[in-house]
């Protein structure tokens, strides 16, 4: 149980285009999902907390107009990178939170590799 | 605020030798501690967690970790390293607020040489 998927697994796009990444909790409902960005051989940087039915909470320094997050249902959150540029190229990982034994545990998706040409 | 420190960027061990990857943390209240492994171009794989109970936690692939409250540490260990254990390891901490929002350490690259 507690499986999280991401789609696509990798995407290559031209500079100036927008890219949507989906994060789904396959066998549980997640009121909260998280989006992370990871640079090569670096740690995960939390970008935002996505709450079902409400606006996302962005971490300091993350452009909310650049990285649009929508959590329309209890099993789906989307991250849209708008007007992508080469510096947006990165590995994006989502996680979904589930209450397990009295605490909230995160389950991670497999990640999406974005390359902007 | 919560934080995690992994003081070593790189750990090198010979195959068959024991390995330790260090982690210290800071969090308000009771800590929930996790170790993950990441292979190149892959997502995170869960290894083990400490929530409550025994301080020694056993996880996947023969790994274990010891929770030490007085030293605020949660070091990852394995008695006998394998070449296939070579990967990037992350320690993470969360409290019981913010829906389990986790803070990650910077990661430690483990290299096991034959």
PDB file of C-alpha atoms in Angstrom:
ATOM      1  CA  UNK A   1       0.000   0.000   0.000  1.00  0.00           C
ATOM      2  CA  UNK A   2       0.785   3.722   0.101  1.00  0.00           C
ATOM      3  CA  UNK A   3       1.966   4.043  -3.477  1.00  0.00           C
ATOM      4  CA  UNK A   4       2.564   7.419  -5.091  1.00  0.00           C
ATOM      5  CA  UNK A   5       3.014   7.843  -8.813  1.00  0.00           C
ATOM      6  CA  UNK A   6       4.298  10.708 -10.923  1.00  0.00           C
ATOM      7  CA  UNK A   7       3.715  11.413 -14.563  1.00  0.00           C
ATOM      8  CA  UNK A   8       5.651  11.894 -16.715  1.00  0.00           C
ATOM      9  CA  UNK A   9       8.839  10.284 -15.499  1.00  0.00           C
ATOM     10  CA  UNK A  10      10.868  12.519 -17.750  1.00  0.00           C
ATOM     11  CA  UNK A  11      10.077  15.402 -20.039  1.00  0.00           C
ATOM     12  CA  UNK A  12      12.086  17.525 -22.431  1.00  0.00           C
ATOM     13  CA  UNK A  13      10.643  20.831 -23.521  1.00  0.00           C
ATOM     14  CA  UNK A  14      11.626  24.017 -25.281  1.00  0.00           C
ATOM     15  CA  UNK A  15      12.344  27.199 -23.417  1.00  0.00           C
ATOM     16  CA  UNK A  16       9.206  29.283 -22.929  1.00  0.00           C
ATOM     17  CA  UNK A  17       6.752  26.415 -22.839  1.00  0.00           C
ATOM     18  CA  UNK A  18       4.826  25.179 -19.805  1.00  0.00           C
ATOM     19  CA  UNK A  19       5.065  21.705 -18.371  1.00  0.00           C
ATOM     20  CA  UNK A  20       2.607  19.938 -16.070  1.00  0.00           C
ATOM     21  CA  UNK A  21       3.676  17.186 -13.689  1.00  0.00           C
ATOM     22  CA  UNK A  22       1.097  14.998 -11.985  1.00  0.00           C
ATOM     23  CA  UNK A  23       1.395  13.382  -8.564  1.00  0.00           C
ATOM     24  CA  UNK A  24      -1.140  10.737  -7.612  1.00  0.00           C
ATOM     25  CA  UNK A  25      -1.693   8.729  -4.468  1.00  0.00           C
ATOM     26  CA  UNK A  26      -2.852   5.401  -5.890  1.00  0.00           C
ATOM     27  CA  UNK A  27      -4.287   3.593  -2.902  1.00  0.00           C
ATOM     28  CA  UNK A  28      -4.957   6.246  -0.301  1.00  0.00           C
ATOM     29  CA  UNK A  29      -6.344   9.724   0.017  1.00  0.00           C
ATOM     30  CA  UNK A  30      -3.910  12.493   0.769  1.00  0.00           C
ATOM     31  CA  UNK A  31      -5.145  15.829   2.000  1.00  0.00           C
ATOM     32  CA  UNK A  32      -1.569  17.078   1.887  1.00  0.00           C
ATOM     33  CA  UNK A  33       1.076  16.586  -0.740  1.00  0.00           C
ATOM     34  CA  UNK A  34       4.537  18.099  -0.955  1.00  0.00           C
ATOM     35  CA  UNK A  35       6.637  19.128  -3.931  1.00  0.00           C
ATOM     36  CA  UNK A  36      10.432  18.979  -3.821  1.00  0.00           C
ATOM     37  CA  UNK A  37      13.142  19.962  -6.228  1.00  0.00           C
ATOM     38  CA  UNK A  38      16.491  18.233  -6.351  1.00  0.00           C
ATOM     39  CA  UNK A  39      19.638  19.419  -8.089  1.00  0.00           C
ATOM     40  CA  UNK A  40      22.274  16.858  -9.143  1.00  0.00           C
ATOM     41  CA  UNK A  41      23.833  15.141  -6.163  1.00  0.00           C
ATOM     42  CA  UNK A  42      22.108  17.575  -3.850  1.00  0.00           C
ATOM     43  CA  UNK A  43      19.455  17.355  -1.207  1.00  0.00           C
ATOM     44  CA  UNK A  44      15.743  17.743  -1.673  1.00  0.00           C
ATOM     45  CA  UNK A  45      14.525  21.300  -1.424  1.00  0.00           C
ATOM     46  CA  UNK A  46      10.915  21.671  -0.359  1.00  0.00           C
ATOM     47  CA  UNK A  47       9.119  23.937  -2.802  1.00  0.00           C
ATOM     48  CA  UNK A  48       5.579  23.945  -1.503  1.00  0.00           C
ATOM     49  CA  UNK A  49       2.935  22.207   0.534  1.00  0.00           C
ATOM     50  CA  UNK A  50      -0.171  21.364  -1.467  1.00  0.00           C
ATOM     51  CA  UNK A  51      -3.466  21.172   0.410  1.00  0.00           C
ATOM     52  CA  UNK A  52      -6.579  19.698  -1.152  1.00  0.00           C
ATOM     53  CA  UNK A  53      -9.133  22.363  -1.945  1.00  0.00           C
ATOM     54  CA  UNK A  54      -7.002  25.316  -0.920  1.00  0.00           C
ATOM     55  CA  UNK A  55      -4.039  27.314  -2.074  1.00  0.00           C
ATOM     56  CA  UNK A  56      -0.591  25.863  -1.807  1.00  0.00           C
ATOM     57  CA  UNK A  57       1.870  27.147   0.747  1.00  0.00           C
ATOM     58  CA  UNK A  58       5.148  28.054  -0.877  1.00  0.00           C
ATOM     59  CA  UNK A  59       8.548  28.040   0.777  1.00  0.00           C
ATOM     60  CA  UNK A  60      10.519  31.232   0.901  1.00  0.00           C
ATOM     61  CA  UNK A  61      12.196  32.029  -2.369  1.00  0.00           C
ATOM     62  CA  UNK A  62       9.935  29.856  -4.522  1.00  0.00           C
ATOM     63  CA  UNK A  63       8.056  31.821  -7.189  1.00  0.00           C
ATOM     64  CA  UNK A  64       4.397  30.931  -6.902  1.00  0.00           C
ATOM     65  CA  UNK A  65       3.617  32.356 -10.342  1.00  0.00           C
ATOM     66  CA  UNK A  66       6.358  30.253 -11.833  1.00  0.00           C
ATOM     67  CA  UNK A  67       5.471  26.991 -10.145  1.00  0.00           C
ATOM     68  CA  UNK A  68       1.701  26.622 -10.119  1.00  0.00           C
ATOM     69  CA  UNK A  69       0.321  23.956  -7.820  1.00  0.00           C
ATOM     70  CA  UNK A  70      -3.220  22.617  -7.933  1.00  0.00           C
ATOM     71  CA  UNK A  71      -4.567  19.976  -5.541  1.00  0.00           C
ATOM     72  CA  UNK A  72      -7.987  19.408  -7.023  1.00  0.00           C
ATOM     73  CA  UNK A  73      -8.769  16.064  -5.424  1.00  0.00           C
ATOM     74  CA  UNK A  74      -7.639  13.894  -2.547  1.00  0.00           C
ATOM     75  CA  UNK A  75      -5.532  11.785  -4.867  1.00  0.00           C
ATOM     76  CA  UNK A  76      -4.073  14.270  -7.330  1.00  0.00           C
ATOM     77  CA  UNK A  77      -1.788  17.266  -7.143  1.00  0.00           C
ATOM     78  CA  UNK A  78      -0.231  18.933 -10.167  1.00  0.00           C
ATOM     79  CA  UNK A  79       2.821  21.128 -10.537  1.00  0.00           C
ATOM     80  CA  UNK A  80       2.971  23.331 -13.615  1.00  0.00           C
ATOM     81  CA  UNK A  81       6.266  24.945 -14.488  1.00  0.00           C
ATOM     82  CA  UNK A  82       5.232  28.001 -16.492  1.00  0.00           C
ATOM     83  CA  UNK A  83       7.397  29.559 -19.173  1.00  0.00           C
ATOM     84  CA  UNK A  84      10.145  27.096 -18.439  1.00  0.00           C
ATOM     85  CA  UNK A  85      13.784  28.083 -18.844  1.00  0.00           C
ATOM     86  CA  UNK A  86      16.956  25.995 -18.783  1.00  0.00           C
ATOM     87  CA  UNK A  87      17.565  26.893 -15.127  1.00  0.00           C
ATOM     88  CA  UNK A  88      14.301  25.130 -14.284  1.00  0.00           C
ATOM     89  CA  UNK A  89      15.827  21.852 -15.405  1.00  0.00           C
ATOM     90  CA  UNK A  90      15.830  19.611 -12.375  1.00  0.00           C
ATOM     91  CA  UNK A  91      14.474  16.472 -10.743  1.00  0.00           C
ATOM     92  CA  UNK A  92      11.064  17.124  -9.209  1.00  0.00           C
ATOM     93  CA  UNK A  93       9.754  14.768  -6.534  1.00  0.00           C
ATOM     94  CA  UNK A  94       6.355  14.769  -4.881  1.00  0.00           C
ATOM     95  CA  UNK A  95       5.209  13.088  -1.712  1.00  0.00           C
ATOM     96  CA  UNK A  96       1.807  12.404  -0.204  1.00  0.00           C
ATOM     97  CA  UNK A  97       1.056  12.440   3.481  1.00  0.00           C
ATOM     98  CA  UNK A  98      -0.940   9.704   5.173  1.00  0.00           C
ATOM     99  CA  UNK A  99      -1.816   9.262   8.816  1.00  0.00           C
ATOM    100  CA  UNK A 100      -0.126   6.049   9.964  1.00  0.00           C
ATOM    101  CA  UNK A 101      -0.318   4.923  13.567  1.00  0.00           C
ATOM    102  CA  UNK A 102      -1.013   8.400  14.846  1.00  0.00           C
ATOM    103  CA  UNK A 103       1.580  10.325  12.880  1.00  0.00           C
ATOM    104  CA  UNK A 104       1.770  11.709   9.366  1.00  0.00           C
ATOM    105  CA  UNK A 105       4.132   9.758   7.151  1.00  0.00           C
ATOM    106  CA  UNK A 106       5.244  10.859   3.717  1.00  0.00           C
ATOM    107  CA  UNK A 107       5.294   8.518   0.762  1.00  0.00           C
ATOM    108  CA  UNK A 108       7.401   9.610  -2.174  1.00  0.00           C
ATOM    109  CA  UNK A 109       6.816   9.439  -5.881  1.00  0.00           C
ATOM    110  CA  UNK A 110       9.531   8.220  -8.252  1.00  0.00           C
ATOM    111  CA  UNK A 111      10.355  11.708  -9.484  1.00  0.00           C
ATOM    112  CA  UNK A 112      10.154  13.571 -12.789  1.00  0.00           C
ATOM    113  CA  UNK A 113      13.251  14.640 -14.696  1.00  0.00           C
ATOM    114  CA  UNK A 114      12.632  17.956 -16.447  1.00  0.00           C
ATOM    115  CA  UNK A 115      15.042  19.146 -19.093  1.00  0.00           C
ATOM    116  CA  UNK A 116      14.451  22.549 -20.662  1.00  0.00           C
ATOM    117  CA  UNK A 117      16.331  23.185 -23.877  1.00  0.00           C
TER     118      UNK A 117
ATOM    119  CA  UNK B   1      12.268  24.956  13.156  1.00  0.00           C
ATOM    120  CA  UNK B   2      13.559  21.508  12.446  1.00  0.00           C
ATOM    121  CA  UNK B   3      16.894  20.632  10.901  1.00  0.00           C
ATOM    122  CA  UNK B   4      19.084  17.707   9.983  1.00  0.00           C
ATOM    123  CA  UNK B   5      22.837  17.516   9.678  1.00  0.00           C
ATOM    124  CA  UNK B   6      24.740  14.864   7.801  1.00  0.00           C
ATOM    125  CA  UNK B   7      28.324  15.861   8.552  1.00  0.00           C
ATOM    126  CA  UNK B   8      29.952  13.682   5.904  1.00  0.00           C
ATOM    127  CA  UNK B   9      29.515  14.350   2.201  1.00  0.00           C
ATOM    128  CA  UNK B  10      31.234  11.090   1.392  1.00  0.00           C
ATOM    129  CA  UNK B  11      31.806   7.803   3.163  1.00  0.00           C
ATOM    130  CA  UNK B  12      34.096   5.159   1.703  1.00  0.00           C
ATOM    131  CA  UNK B  13      34.261   1.611   2.994  1.00  0.00           C
ATOM    132  CA  UNK B  14      35.576  -1.696   1.763  1.00  0.00           C
ATOM    133  CA  UNK B  15      33.154  -4.445   0.931  1.00  0.00           C
ATOM    134  CA  UNK B  16      32.494  -6.659   3.925  1.00  0.00           C
ATOM    135  CA  UNK B  17      33.392  -3.969   6.437  1.00  0.00           C
ATOM    136  CA  UNK B  18      30.819  -2.305   8.678  1.00  0.00           C
ATOM    137  CA  UNK B  19      29.509   1.073   7.600  1.00  0.00           C
ATOM    138  CA  UNK B  20      28.119   4.056   9.458  1.00  0.00           C
ATOM    139  CA  UNK B  21      26.448   7.113   7.971  1.00  0.00           C
ATOM    140  CA  UNK B  22      25.964   9.858  10.515  1.00  0.00           C
ATOM    141  CA  UNK B  23      22.903  12.006  11.152  1.00  0.00           C
ATOM    142  CA  UNK B  24      21.992  14.490  13.866  1.00  0.00           C
ATOM    143  CA  UNK B  25      18.744  16.351  14.135  1.00  0.00           C
ATOM    144  CA  UNK B  26      16.922  19.197  15.807  1.00  0.00           C
ATOM    145  CA  UNK B  27      13.136  19.322  16.220  1.00  0.00           C
ATOM    146  CA  UNK B  28      10.548  20.532  18.688  1.00  0.00           C
ATOM    147  CA  UNK B  29       8.759  17.726  20.440  1.00  0.00           C
ATOM    148  CA  UNK B  30       9.147  14.074  19.636  1.00  0.00           C
ATOM    149  CA  UNK B  31      11.134  13.404  16.488  1.00  0.00           C
ATOM    150  CA  UNK B  32      10.093  11.143  13.663  1.00  0.00           C
ATOM    151  CA  UNK B  33      13.265  10.065  11.899  1.00  0.00           C
ATOM    152  CA  UNK B  34      13.770   8.449   8.514  1.00  0.00           C
ATOM    153  CA  UNK B  35      16.503   7.156   6.266  1.00  0.00           C
ATOM    154  CA  UNK B  36      16.155   7.004   2.499  1.00  0.00           C
ATOM    155  CA  UNK B  37      18.446   5.799  -0.250  1.00  0.00           C
ATOM    156  CA  UNK B  38      18.610   7.173  -3.758  1.00  0.00           C
ATOM    157  CA  UNK B  39      20.250   5.551  -6.752  1.00  0.00           C
ATOM    158  CA  UNK B  40      21.224   7.661  -9.794  1.00  0.00           C
ATOM    159  CA  UNK B  41      18.249   9.131 -11.647  1.00  0.00           C
ATOM    160  CA  UNK B  42      15.825   7.399  -9.316  1.00  0.00           C
ATOM    161  CA  UNK B  43      13.402   8.498  -6.618  1.00  0.00           C
ATOM    162  CA  UNK B  44      13.809   7.970  -2.922  1.00  0.00           C
ATOM    163  CA  UNK B  45      13.594   4.491  -1.461  1.00  0.00           C
ATOM    164  CA  UNK B  46      12.529   4.171   2.154  1.00  0.00           C
ATOM    165  CA  UNK B  47      14.994   2.262   4.362  1.00  0.00           C
ATOM    166  CA  UNK B  48      13.747   2.620   7.904  1.00  0.00           C
ATOM    167  CA  UNK B  49      12.095   4.898  10.415  1.00  0.00           C
ATOM    168  CA  UNK B  50      11.992   5.651  14.098  1.00  0.00           C
ATOM    169  CA  UNK B  51       8.690   6.779  15.527  1.00  0.00           C
ATOM    170  CA  UNK B  52       8.658   5.379  19.042  1.00  0.00           C
ATOM    171  CA  UNK B  53       9.718   2.264  20.908  1.00  0.00           C
ATOM    172  CA  UNK B  54      13.059   0.508  20.668  1.00  0.00           C
ATOM    173  CA  UNK B  55      15.985   2.770  19.966  1.00  0.00           C
ATOM    174  CA  UNK B  56      17.489   0.267  17.543  1.00  0.00           C
ATOM    175  CA  UNK B  57      15.481   0.156  14.355  1.00  0.00           C
ATOM    176  CA  UNK B  58      15.964  -2.490  11.688  1.00  0.00           C
ATOM    177  CA  UNK B  59      15.107  -1.755   8.095  1.00  0.00           C
ATOM    178  CA  UNK B  60      15.474  -2.894   4.529  1.00  0.00           C
ATOM    179  CA  UNK B  61      18.559  -4.536   2.978  1.00  0.00           C
ATOM    180  CA  UNK B  62      20.182  -5.266   6.351  1.00  0.00           C
ATOM    181  CA  UNK B  63      20.387  -1.634   7.438  1.00  0.00           C
ATOM    182  CA  UNK B  64      19.697  -0.499  10.955  1.00  0.00           C
ATOM    183  CA  UNK B  65      19.799   2.783  12.838  1.00  0.00           C
ATOM    184  CA  UNK B  66      20.076   3.733  16.469  1.00  0.00           C
ATOM    185  CA  UNK B  67      18.065   6.575  17.923  1.00  0.00           C
ATOM    186  CA  UNK B  68      20.020   8.404  20.613  1.00  0.00           C
ATOM    187  CA  UNK B  69      17.918  11.069  22.259  1.00  0.00           C
ATOM    188  CA  UNK B  70      20.662  12.557  24.411  1.00  0.00           C
ATOM    189  CA  UNK B  71      22.953  13.012  21.426  1.00  0.00           C
ATOM    190  CA  UNK B  72      20.072  13.833  19.053  1.00  0.00           C
ATOM    191  CA  UNK B  73      21.506  11.358  16.600  1.00  0.00           C
ATOM    192  CA  UNK B  74      20.149   8.696  14.282  1.00  0.00           C
ATOM    193  CA  UNK B  75      23.152   7.069  12.624  1.00  0.00           C
ATOM    194  CA  UNK B  76      22.619   4.512   9.883  1.00  0.00           C
ATOM    195  CA  UNK B  77      24.608   1.292  10.145  1.00  0.00           C
ATOM    196  CA  UNK B  78      25.179  -1.979   8.402  1.00  0.00           C
ATOM    197  CA  UNK B  79      27.412  -4.765   9.726  1.00  0.00           C
ATOM    198  CA  UNK B  80      28.798  -5.819   6.344  1.00  0.00           C
ATOM    199  CA  UNK B  81      28.737  -3.476   3.359  1.00  0.00           C
ATOM    200  CA  UNK B  82      28.034  -4.568  -0.199  1.00  0.00           C
ATOM    201  CA  UNK B  83      29.196  -2.885  -3.398  1.00  0.00           C
ATOM    202  CA  UNK B  84      25.521  -2.559  -4.319  1.00  0.00           C
ATOM    203  CA  UNK B  85      24.992  -0.369  -1.239  1.00  0.00           C
ATOM    204  CA  UNK B  86      26.856   2.431  -3.034  1.00  0.00           C
ATOM    205  CA  UNK B  87      24.332   5.248  -3.362  1.00  0.00           C
ATOM    206  CA  UNK B  88      23.210   8.586  -1.927  1.00  0.00           C
ATOM    207  CA  UNK B  89      21.687   8.404   1.546  1.00  0.00           C
ATOM    208  CA  UNK B  90      19.374  10.955   3.119  1.00  0.00           C
ATOM    209  CA  UNK B  91      18.343  11.367   6.717  1.00  0.00           C
ATOM    210  CA  UNK B  92      15.078  13.202   7.381  1.00  0.00           C
ATOM    211  CA  UNK B  93      13.169  14.436  10.401  1.00  0.00           C
ATOM    212  CA  UNK B  94       9.590  15.499  10.913  1.00  0.00           C
ATOM    213  CA  UNK B  95       7.457  16.471  13.854  1.00  0.00           C
ATOM    214  CA  UNK B  96       3.796  15.709  14.235  1.00  0.00           C
ATOM    215  CA  UNK B  97       2.693  19.003  12.765  1.00  0.00           C
ATOM    216  CA  UNK B  98       2.359  20.353   9.238  1.00  0.00           C
ATOM    217  CA  UNK B  99       1.047  17.009   8.002  1.00  0.00           C
ATOM    218  CA  UNK B 100       4.424  15.397   8.404  1.00  0.00           C
ATOM    219  CA  UNK B 101       6.485  17.943   6.511  1.00  0.00           C
ATOM    220  CA  UNK B 102       9.989  16.544   6.466  1.00  0.00           C
ATOM    221  CA  UNK B 103      13.344  18.257   6.510  1.00  0.00           C
ATOM    222  CA  UNK B 104      16.177  16.469   4.766  1.00  0.00           C
ATOM    223  CA  UNK B 105      19.890  16.424   5.388  1.00  0.00           C
ATOM    224  CA  UNK B 106      22.240  17.274   2.556  1.00  0.00           C
ATOM    225  CA  UNK B 107      22.901  13.648   1.817  1.00  0.00           C
ATOM    226  CA  UNK B 108      25.912  11.371   2.124  1.00  0.00           C
ATOM    227  CA  UNK B 109      27.384   9.519  -0.809  1.00  0.00           C
ATOM    228  CA  UNK B 110      28.370   6.023   0.210  1.00  0.00           C
ATOM    229  CA  UNK B 111      30.956   4.230  -1.895  1.00  0.00           C
ATOM    230  CA  UNK B 112      31.686   0.601  -1.179  1.00  0.00           C
ATOM    231  CA  UNK B 113      34.809  -0.668  -2.887  1.00  0.00           C
ATOM    232  CA  UNK B 114      35.384  -4.330  -3.725  1.00  0.00           C
TER     233      UNK B 114
END
